[in-house]
Coordinates of N, CA and C in Angstrom, one line a residue:
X1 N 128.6 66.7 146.5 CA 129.7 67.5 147.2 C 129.6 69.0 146.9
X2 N 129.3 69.5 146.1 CA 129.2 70.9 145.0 C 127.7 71.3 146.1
X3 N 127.1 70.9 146.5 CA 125.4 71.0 147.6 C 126.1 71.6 148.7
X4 N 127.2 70.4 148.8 CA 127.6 70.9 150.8 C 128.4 71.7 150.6
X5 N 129.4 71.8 149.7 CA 130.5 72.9 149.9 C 129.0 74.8 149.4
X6 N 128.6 74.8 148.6 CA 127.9 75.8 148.8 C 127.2 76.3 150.3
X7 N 126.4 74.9 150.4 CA 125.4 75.2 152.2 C 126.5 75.5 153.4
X8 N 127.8 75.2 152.8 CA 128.8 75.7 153.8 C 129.0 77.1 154.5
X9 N 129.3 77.6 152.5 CA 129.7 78.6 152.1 C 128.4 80.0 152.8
X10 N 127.5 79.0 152.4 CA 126.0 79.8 152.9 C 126.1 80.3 154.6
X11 N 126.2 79.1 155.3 CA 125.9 79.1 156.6 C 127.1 80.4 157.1
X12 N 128.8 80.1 156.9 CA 129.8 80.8 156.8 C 129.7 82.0 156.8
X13 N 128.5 82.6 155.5 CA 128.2 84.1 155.4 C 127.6 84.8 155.9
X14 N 126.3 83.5 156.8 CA 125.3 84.3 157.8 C 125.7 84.1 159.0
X15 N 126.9 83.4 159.3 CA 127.9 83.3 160.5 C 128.4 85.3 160.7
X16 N 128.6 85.3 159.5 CA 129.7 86.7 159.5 C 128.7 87.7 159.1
X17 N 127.9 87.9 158.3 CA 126.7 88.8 158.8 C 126.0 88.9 160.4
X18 N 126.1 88.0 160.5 CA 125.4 87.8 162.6 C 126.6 89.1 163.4
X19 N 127.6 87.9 163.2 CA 128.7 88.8 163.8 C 129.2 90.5 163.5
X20 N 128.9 90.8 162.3 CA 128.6 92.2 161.9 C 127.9 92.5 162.3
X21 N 126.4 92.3 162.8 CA 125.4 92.6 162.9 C 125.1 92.7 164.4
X22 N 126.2 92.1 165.3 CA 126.4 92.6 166.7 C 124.6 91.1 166.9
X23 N 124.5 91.5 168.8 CA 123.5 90.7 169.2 C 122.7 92.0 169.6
X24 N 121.3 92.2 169.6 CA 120.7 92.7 170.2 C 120.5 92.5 171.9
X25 N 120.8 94.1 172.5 CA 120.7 94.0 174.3 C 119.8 94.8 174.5
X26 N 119.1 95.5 173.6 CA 118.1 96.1 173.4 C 117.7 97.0 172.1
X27 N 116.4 96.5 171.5 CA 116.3 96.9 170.5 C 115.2 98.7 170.7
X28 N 114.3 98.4 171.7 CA 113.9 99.9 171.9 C 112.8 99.9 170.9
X29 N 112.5 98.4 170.3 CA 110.8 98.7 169.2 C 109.6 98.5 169.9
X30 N 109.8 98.8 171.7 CA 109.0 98.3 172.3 C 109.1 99.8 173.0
X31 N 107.6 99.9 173.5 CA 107.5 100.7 175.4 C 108.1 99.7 175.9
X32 N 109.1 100.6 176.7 CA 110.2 99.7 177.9 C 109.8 100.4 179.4
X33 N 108.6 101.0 179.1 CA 108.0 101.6 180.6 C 107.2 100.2 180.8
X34 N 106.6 99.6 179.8 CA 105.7 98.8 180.8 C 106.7 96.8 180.5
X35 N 107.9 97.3 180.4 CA 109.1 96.1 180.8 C 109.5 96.0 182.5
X36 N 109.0 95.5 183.5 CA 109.2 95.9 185.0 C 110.7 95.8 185.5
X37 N 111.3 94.8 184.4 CA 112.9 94.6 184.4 C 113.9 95.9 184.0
X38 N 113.1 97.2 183.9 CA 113.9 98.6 183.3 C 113.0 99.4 184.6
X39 N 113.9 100.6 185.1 CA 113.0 101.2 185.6 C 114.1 102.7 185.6
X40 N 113.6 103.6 186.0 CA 114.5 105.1 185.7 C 114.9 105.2 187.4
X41 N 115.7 106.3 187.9 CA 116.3 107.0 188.8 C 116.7 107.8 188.9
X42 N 116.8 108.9 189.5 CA 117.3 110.1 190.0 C 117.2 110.6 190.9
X43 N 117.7 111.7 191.4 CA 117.9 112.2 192.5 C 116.2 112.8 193.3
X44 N 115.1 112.8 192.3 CA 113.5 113.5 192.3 C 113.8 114.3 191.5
X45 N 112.7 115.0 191.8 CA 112.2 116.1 191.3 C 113.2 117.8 191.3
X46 N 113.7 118.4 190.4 CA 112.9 118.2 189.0 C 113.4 117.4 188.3
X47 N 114.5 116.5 188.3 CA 115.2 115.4 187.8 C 114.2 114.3 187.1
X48 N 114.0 114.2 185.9 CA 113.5 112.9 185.5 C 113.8 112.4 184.1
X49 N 113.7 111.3 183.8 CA 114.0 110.9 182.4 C 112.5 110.0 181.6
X50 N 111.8 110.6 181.3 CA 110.7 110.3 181.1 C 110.9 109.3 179.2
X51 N 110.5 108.1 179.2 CA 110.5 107.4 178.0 C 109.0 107.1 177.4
X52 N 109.6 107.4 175.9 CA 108.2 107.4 175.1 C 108.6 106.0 174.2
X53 N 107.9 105.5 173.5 CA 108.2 104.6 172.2 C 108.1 105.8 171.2
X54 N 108.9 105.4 170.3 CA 109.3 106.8 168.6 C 108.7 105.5 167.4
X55 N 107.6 105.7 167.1 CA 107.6 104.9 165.6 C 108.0 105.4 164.7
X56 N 108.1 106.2 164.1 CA 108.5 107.4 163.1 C 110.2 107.5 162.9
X57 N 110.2 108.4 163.9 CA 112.0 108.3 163.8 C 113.1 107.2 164.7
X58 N 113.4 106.2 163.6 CA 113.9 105.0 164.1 C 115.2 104.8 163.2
X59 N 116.2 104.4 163.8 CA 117.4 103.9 163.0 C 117.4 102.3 162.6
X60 N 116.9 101.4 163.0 CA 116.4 99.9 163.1 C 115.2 99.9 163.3
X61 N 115.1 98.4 162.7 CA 113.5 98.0 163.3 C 112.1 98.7 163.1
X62 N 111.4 98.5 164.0 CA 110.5 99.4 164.0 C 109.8 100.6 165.1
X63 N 111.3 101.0 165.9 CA 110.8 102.1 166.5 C 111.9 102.4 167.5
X64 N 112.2 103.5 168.2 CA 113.4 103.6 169.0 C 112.5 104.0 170.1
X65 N 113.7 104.7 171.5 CA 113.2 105.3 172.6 C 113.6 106.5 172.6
X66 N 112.3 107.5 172.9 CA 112.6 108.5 173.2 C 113.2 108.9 174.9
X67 N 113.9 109.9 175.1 CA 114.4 110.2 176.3 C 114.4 111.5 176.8
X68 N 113.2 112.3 177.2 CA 113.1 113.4 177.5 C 114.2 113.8 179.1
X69 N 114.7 114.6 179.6 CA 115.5 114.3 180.6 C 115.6 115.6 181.3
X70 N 115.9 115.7 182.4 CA 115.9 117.0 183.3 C 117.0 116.5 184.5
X71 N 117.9 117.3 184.3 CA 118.7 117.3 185.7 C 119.0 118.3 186.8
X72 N 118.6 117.9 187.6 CA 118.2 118.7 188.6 C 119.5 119.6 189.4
X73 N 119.6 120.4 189.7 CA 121.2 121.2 190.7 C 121.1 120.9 192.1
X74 N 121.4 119.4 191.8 CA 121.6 119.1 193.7 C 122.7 119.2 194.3
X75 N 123.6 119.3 193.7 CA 125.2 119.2 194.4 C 126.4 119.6 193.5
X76 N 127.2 120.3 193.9 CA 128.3 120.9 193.0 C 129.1 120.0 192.2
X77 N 128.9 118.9 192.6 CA 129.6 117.7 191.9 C 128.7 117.2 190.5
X78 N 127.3 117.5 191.1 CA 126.3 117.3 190.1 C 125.5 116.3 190.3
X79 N 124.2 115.8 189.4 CA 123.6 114.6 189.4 C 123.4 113.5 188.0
X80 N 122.3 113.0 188.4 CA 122.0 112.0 186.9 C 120.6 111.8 186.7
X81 N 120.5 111.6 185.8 CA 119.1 110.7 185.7 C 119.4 109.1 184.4
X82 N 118.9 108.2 185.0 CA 119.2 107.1 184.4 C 118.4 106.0 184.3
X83 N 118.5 105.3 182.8 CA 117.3 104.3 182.8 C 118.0 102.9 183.6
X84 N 117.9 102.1 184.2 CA 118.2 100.9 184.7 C 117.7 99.8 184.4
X85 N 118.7 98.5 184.0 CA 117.7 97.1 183.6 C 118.6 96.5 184.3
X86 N 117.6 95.4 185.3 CA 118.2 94.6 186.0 C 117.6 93.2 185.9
X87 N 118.3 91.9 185.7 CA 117.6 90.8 185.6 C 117.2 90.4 187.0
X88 N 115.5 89.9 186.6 CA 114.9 89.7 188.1 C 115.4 88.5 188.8
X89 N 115.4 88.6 190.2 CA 116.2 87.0 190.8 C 115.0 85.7 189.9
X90 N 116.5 84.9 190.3 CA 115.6 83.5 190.1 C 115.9 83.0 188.1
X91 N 116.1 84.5 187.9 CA 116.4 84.5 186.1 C 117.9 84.1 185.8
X92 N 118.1 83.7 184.8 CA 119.6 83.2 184.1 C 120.1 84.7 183.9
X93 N 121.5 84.9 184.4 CA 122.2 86.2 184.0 C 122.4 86.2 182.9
X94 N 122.8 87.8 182.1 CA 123.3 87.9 180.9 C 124.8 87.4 180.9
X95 N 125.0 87.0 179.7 CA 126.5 86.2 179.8 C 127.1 87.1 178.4
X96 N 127.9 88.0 178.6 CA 128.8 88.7 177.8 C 130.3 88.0 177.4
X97 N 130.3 86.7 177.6 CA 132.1 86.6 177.9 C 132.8 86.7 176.8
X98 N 131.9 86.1 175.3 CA 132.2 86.0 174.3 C 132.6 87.5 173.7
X99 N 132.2 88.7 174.5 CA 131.7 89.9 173.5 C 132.8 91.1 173.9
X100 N 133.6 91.7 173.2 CA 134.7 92.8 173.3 C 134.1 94.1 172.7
X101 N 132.9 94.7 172.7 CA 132.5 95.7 172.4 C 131.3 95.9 172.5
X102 N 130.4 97.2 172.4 CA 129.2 97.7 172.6 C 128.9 98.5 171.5
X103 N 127.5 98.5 170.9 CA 127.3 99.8 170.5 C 125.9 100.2 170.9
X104 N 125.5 101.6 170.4 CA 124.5 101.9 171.1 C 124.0 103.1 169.5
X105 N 123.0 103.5 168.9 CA 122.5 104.6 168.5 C 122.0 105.6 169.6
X106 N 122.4 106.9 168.6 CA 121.9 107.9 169.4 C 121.7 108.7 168.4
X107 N 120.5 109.9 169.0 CA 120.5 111.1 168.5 C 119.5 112.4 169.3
X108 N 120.5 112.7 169.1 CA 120.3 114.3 170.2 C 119.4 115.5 169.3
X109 N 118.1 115.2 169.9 CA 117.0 116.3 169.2 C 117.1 117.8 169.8
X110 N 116.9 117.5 171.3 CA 117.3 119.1 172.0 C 118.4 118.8 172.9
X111 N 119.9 119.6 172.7 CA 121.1 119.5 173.6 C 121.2 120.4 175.0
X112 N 121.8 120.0 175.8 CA 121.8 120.6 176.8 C 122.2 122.0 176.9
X113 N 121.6 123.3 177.4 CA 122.3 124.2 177.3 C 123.7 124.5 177.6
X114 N 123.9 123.8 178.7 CA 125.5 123.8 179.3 C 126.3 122.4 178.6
X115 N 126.8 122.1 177.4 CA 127.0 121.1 177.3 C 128.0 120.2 177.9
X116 N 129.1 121.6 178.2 CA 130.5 121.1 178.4 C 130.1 120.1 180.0
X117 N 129.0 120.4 180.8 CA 128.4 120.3 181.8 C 127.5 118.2 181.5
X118 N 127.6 118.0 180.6 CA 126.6 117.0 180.5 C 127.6 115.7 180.2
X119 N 127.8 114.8 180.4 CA 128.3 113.4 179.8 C 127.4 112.1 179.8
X120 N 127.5 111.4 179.0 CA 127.4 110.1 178.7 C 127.5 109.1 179.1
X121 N 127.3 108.4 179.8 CA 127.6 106.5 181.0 C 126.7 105.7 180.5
X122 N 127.7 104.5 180.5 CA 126.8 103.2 180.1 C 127.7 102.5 181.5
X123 N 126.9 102.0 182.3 CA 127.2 101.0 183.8 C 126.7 99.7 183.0
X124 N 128.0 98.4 183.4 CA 127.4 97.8 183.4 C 127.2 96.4 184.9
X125 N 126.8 95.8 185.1 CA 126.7 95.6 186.5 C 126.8 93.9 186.8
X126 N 127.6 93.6 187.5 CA 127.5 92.2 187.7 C 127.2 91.6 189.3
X127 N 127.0 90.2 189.5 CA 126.4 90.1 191.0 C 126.8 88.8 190.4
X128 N 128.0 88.1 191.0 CA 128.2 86.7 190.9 C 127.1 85.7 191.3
X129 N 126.6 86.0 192.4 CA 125.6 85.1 193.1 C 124.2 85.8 193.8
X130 N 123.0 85.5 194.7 CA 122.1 86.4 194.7 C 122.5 87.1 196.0
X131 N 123.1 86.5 196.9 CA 123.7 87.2 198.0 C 124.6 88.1 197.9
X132 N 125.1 88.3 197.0 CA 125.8 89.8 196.7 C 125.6 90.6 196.2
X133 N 126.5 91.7 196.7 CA 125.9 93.3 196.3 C 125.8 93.5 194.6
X134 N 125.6 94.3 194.1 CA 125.8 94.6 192.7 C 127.0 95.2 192.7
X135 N 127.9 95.2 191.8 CA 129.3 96.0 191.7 C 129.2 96.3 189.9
X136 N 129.7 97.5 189.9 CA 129.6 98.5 188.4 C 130.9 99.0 187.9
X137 N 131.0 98.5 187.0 CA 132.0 99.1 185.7 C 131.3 100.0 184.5
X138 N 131.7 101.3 184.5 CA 131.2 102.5 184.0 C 132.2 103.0 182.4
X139 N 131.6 103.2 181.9 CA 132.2 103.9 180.9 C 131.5 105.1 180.2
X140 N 132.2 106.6 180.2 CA 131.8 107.6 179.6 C 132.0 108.2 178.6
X141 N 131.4 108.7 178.2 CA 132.0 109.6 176.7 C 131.3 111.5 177.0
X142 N 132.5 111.9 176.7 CA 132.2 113.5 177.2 C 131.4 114.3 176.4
X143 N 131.5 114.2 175.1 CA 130.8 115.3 173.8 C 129.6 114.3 173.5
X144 N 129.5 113.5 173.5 CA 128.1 112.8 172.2 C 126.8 113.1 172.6
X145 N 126.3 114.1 173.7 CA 125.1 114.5 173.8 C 125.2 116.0 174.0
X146 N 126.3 116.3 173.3 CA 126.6 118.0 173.0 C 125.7 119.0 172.3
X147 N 125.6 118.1 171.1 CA 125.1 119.0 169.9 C 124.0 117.9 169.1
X148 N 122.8 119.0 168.6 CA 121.9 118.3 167.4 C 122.4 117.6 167.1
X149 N 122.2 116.3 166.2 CA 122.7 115.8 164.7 C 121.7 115.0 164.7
X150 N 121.9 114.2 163.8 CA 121.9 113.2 162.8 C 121.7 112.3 163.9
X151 N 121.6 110.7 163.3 CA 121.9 109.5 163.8 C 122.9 108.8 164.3
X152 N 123.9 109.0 165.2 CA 125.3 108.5 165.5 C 125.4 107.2 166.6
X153 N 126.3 106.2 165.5 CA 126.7 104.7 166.5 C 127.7 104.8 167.6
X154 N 127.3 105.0 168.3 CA 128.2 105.7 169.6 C 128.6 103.7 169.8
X155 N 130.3 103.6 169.4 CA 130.9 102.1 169.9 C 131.9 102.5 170.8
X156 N 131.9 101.5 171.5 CA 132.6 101.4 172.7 C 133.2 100.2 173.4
X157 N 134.4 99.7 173.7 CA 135.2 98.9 173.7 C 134.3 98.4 175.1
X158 N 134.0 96.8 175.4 CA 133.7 96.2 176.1 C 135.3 95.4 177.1
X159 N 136.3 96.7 178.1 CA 137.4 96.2 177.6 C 137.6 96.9 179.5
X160 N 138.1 96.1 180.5 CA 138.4 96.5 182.2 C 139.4 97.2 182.2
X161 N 139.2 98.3 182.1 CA 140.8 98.9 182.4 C 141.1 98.8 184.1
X162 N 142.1 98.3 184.1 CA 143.1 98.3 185.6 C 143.1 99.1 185.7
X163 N 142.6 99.1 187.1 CA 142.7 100.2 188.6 C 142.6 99.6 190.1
X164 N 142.9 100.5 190.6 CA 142.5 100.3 191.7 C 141.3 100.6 193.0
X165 N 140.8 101.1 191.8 CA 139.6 102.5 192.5 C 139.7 103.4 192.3
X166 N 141.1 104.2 191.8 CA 141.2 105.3 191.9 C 141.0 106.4 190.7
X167 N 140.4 105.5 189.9 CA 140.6 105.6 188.3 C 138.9 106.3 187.9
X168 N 138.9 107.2 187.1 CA 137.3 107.7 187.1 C 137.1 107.0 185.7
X169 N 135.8 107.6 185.3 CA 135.7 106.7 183.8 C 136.2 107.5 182.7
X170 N 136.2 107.1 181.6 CA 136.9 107.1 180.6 C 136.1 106.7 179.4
X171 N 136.5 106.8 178.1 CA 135.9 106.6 177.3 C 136.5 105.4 176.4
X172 N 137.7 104.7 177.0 CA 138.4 103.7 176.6 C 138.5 102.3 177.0
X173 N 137.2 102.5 178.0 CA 137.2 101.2 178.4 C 136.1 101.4 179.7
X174 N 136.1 100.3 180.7 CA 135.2 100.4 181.7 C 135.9 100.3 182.5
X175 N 135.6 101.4 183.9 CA 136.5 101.4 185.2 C 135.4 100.8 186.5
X176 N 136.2 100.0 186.8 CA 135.0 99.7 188.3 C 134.7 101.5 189.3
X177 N 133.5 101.4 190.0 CA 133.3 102.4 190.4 C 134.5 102.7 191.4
X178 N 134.4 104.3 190.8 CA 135.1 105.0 191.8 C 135.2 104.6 193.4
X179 N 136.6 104.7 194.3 CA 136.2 104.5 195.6 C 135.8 106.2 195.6
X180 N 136.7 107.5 195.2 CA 136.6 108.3 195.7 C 135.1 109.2 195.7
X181 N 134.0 108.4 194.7 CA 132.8 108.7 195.4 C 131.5 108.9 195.9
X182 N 132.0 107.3 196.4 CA 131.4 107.0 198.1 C 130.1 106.4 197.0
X183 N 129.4 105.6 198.0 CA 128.1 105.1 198.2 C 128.4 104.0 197.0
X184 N 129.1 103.7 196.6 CA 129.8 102.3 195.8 C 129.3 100.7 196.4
X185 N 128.5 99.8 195.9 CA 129.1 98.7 196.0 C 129.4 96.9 195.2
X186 N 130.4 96.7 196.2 CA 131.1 95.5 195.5 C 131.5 94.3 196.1
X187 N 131.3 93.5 194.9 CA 131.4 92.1 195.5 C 133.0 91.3 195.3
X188 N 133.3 91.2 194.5 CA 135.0 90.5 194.5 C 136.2 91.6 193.8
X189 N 135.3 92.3 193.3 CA 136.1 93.5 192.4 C 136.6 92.5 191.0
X190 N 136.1 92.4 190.4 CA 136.7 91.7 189.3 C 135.2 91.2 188.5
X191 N 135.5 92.0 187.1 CA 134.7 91.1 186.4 C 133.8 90.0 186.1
X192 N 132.7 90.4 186.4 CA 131.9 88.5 186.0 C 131.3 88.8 184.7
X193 N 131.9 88.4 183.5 CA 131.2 88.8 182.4 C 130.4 88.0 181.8
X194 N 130.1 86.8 182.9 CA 129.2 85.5 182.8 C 127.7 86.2 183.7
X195 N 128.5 86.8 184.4 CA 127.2 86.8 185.7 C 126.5 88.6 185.5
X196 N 126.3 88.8 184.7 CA 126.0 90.2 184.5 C 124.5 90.4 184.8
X197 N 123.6 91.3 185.9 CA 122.6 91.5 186.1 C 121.9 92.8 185.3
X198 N 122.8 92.9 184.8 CA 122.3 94.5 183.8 C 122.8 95.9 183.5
X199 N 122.3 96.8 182.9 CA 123.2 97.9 183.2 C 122.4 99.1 183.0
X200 N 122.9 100.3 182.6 CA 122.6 101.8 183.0 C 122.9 102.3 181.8
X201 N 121.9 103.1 181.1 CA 122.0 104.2 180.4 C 121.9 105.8 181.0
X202 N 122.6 106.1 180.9 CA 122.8 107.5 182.1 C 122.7 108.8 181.3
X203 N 122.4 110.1 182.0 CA 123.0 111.3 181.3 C 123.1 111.6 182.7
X204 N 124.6 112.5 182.8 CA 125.2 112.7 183.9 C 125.4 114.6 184.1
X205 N 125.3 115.2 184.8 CA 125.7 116.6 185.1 C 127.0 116.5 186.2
X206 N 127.6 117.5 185.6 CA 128.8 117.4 186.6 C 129.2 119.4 187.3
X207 N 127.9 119.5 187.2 CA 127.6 121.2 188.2 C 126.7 121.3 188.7
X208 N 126.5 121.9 189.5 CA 125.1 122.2 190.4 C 123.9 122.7 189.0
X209 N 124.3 123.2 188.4 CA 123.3 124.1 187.1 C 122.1 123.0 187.1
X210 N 121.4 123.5 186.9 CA 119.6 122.2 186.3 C 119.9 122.4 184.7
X211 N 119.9 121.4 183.8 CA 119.6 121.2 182.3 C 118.5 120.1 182.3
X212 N 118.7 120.5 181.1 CA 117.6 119.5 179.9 C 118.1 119.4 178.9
X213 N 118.0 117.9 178.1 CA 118.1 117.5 176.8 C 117.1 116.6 176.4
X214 N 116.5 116.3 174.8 CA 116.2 115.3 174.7 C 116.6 114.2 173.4
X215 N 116.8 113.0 173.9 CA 117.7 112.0 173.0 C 117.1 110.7 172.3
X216 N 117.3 110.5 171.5 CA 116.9 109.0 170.6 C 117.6 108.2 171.1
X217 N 117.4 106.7 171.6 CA 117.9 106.0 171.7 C 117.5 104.7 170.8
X218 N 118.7 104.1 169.9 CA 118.0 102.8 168.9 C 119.3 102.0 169.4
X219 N 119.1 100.4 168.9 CA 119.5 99.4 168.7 C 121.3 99.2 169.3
X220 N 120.5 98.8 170.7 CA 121.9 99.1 171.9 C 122.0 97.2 171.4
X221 N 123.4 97.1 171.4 CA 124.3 95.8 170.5 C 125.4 95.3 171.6
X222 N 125.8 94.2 171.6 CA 126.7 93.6 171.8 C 128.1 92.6 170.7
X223 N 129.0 93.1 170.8 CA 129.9 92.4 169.3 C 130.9 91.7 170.1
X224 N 131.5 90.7 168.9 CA 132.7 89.8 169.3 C 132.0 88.1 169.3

């Protein structure tokens, strides 16, 4: 009896270490250039977000991603450049339903000169079936690719805020995309946190100006 109640006690603790420990959605100890399920985007040239593997400077594991980045001044509203992972058809979708939060490492080696100019998006993207469109729930954060530092756990609530479209993103949750703008699309408008085809790591400009930053990215997590 004194065997099982210990192996209980055991299993119990690496139950609750796991769950502290979040799931890995990407660990980044790999080149994720030559993963065909990730690929970058932007508007061209000079816009790019070019990824290296980092052995050296890592917060986990054995290596992070580097993210050299350039945003180009195509529109007063601004642009992006962004890495994208999409599960290929025919694959089992990611299934989040269990999970109420995200985290992600970061660390910002060269910051944007304009910073107030630069924000943060993590998309994440669902497609109930293969006949439908992709539809995106976005969440931002305005300062964390502001300034130098250190190593920072950028967490973030895995959590739909109600809207109706009209709602931009936020740093408190995830808003389905904007209707107000344009080139959006969607399939039922509502959550499939079963059917999730992948998501977006972004750096966003919101002025015509061209910057550059370059960022660490380690051990993007899923909790709950």
């Amino acid at each position: 009896m004194k065997r099982l109640i210990q192996l209980v006690l055991l299993l119990m603790i690496g139950f609750s270490l796991s769950m502290a420990q979040g799931q890995i959605i990407e660990s980044f100890d790999s080149d994720i250039t030559l993963d065909t399920t990730y690929h970058i985007s932007s508007e061209g040239s000079p816009s790019r977000m070019d990824f290296t593997l980092n052995t050296t400077d890592f917060r986990e594991g054995t290596g992070s991603g580097n993210a050299d980045i350039v945003i180009g001044p195509f529109h007063a509203w601004g642009s992006y450049a962004q890495l994208i992972k999409r599960v290929p058809d025919g694959q089992p979708l990611l299934d989040w339903t269990i999970n109420d939060s995200l985290a992600i490492w970061i660390k910002v080696v060269t910051a944007p000169s304009l910073p107030a100019n630069i924000v943060f998006r993590i998309h994440v993207a669902d497609r109930p079936t293969e006949t439908d469109p992709i539809e995106e729930y976005i969440y931002e954060h305005a300062t964390v690719l502001d300034a130098v530092g250190d190593w920072f756990e950028l967490k973030l609530p895995l959590k739909i805020l109600s809207t109706d479209g009209g709602l931009t993103p936020v740093d408190s949750g995830f808003v389905i995309f904007p209707n107000s703008w344009g080139g959006g699309n969607f399939n039922n408008r509502h959550f499939d946190s079963d059917k999730i085809i992948g998501y977006n790591i972004s750096a966003i400009s919101t002025s015509q100006a061209q910057d550059s930053l370059k960022v660490i990215f380690d051990g993007f997590r899923r909790f709950g």
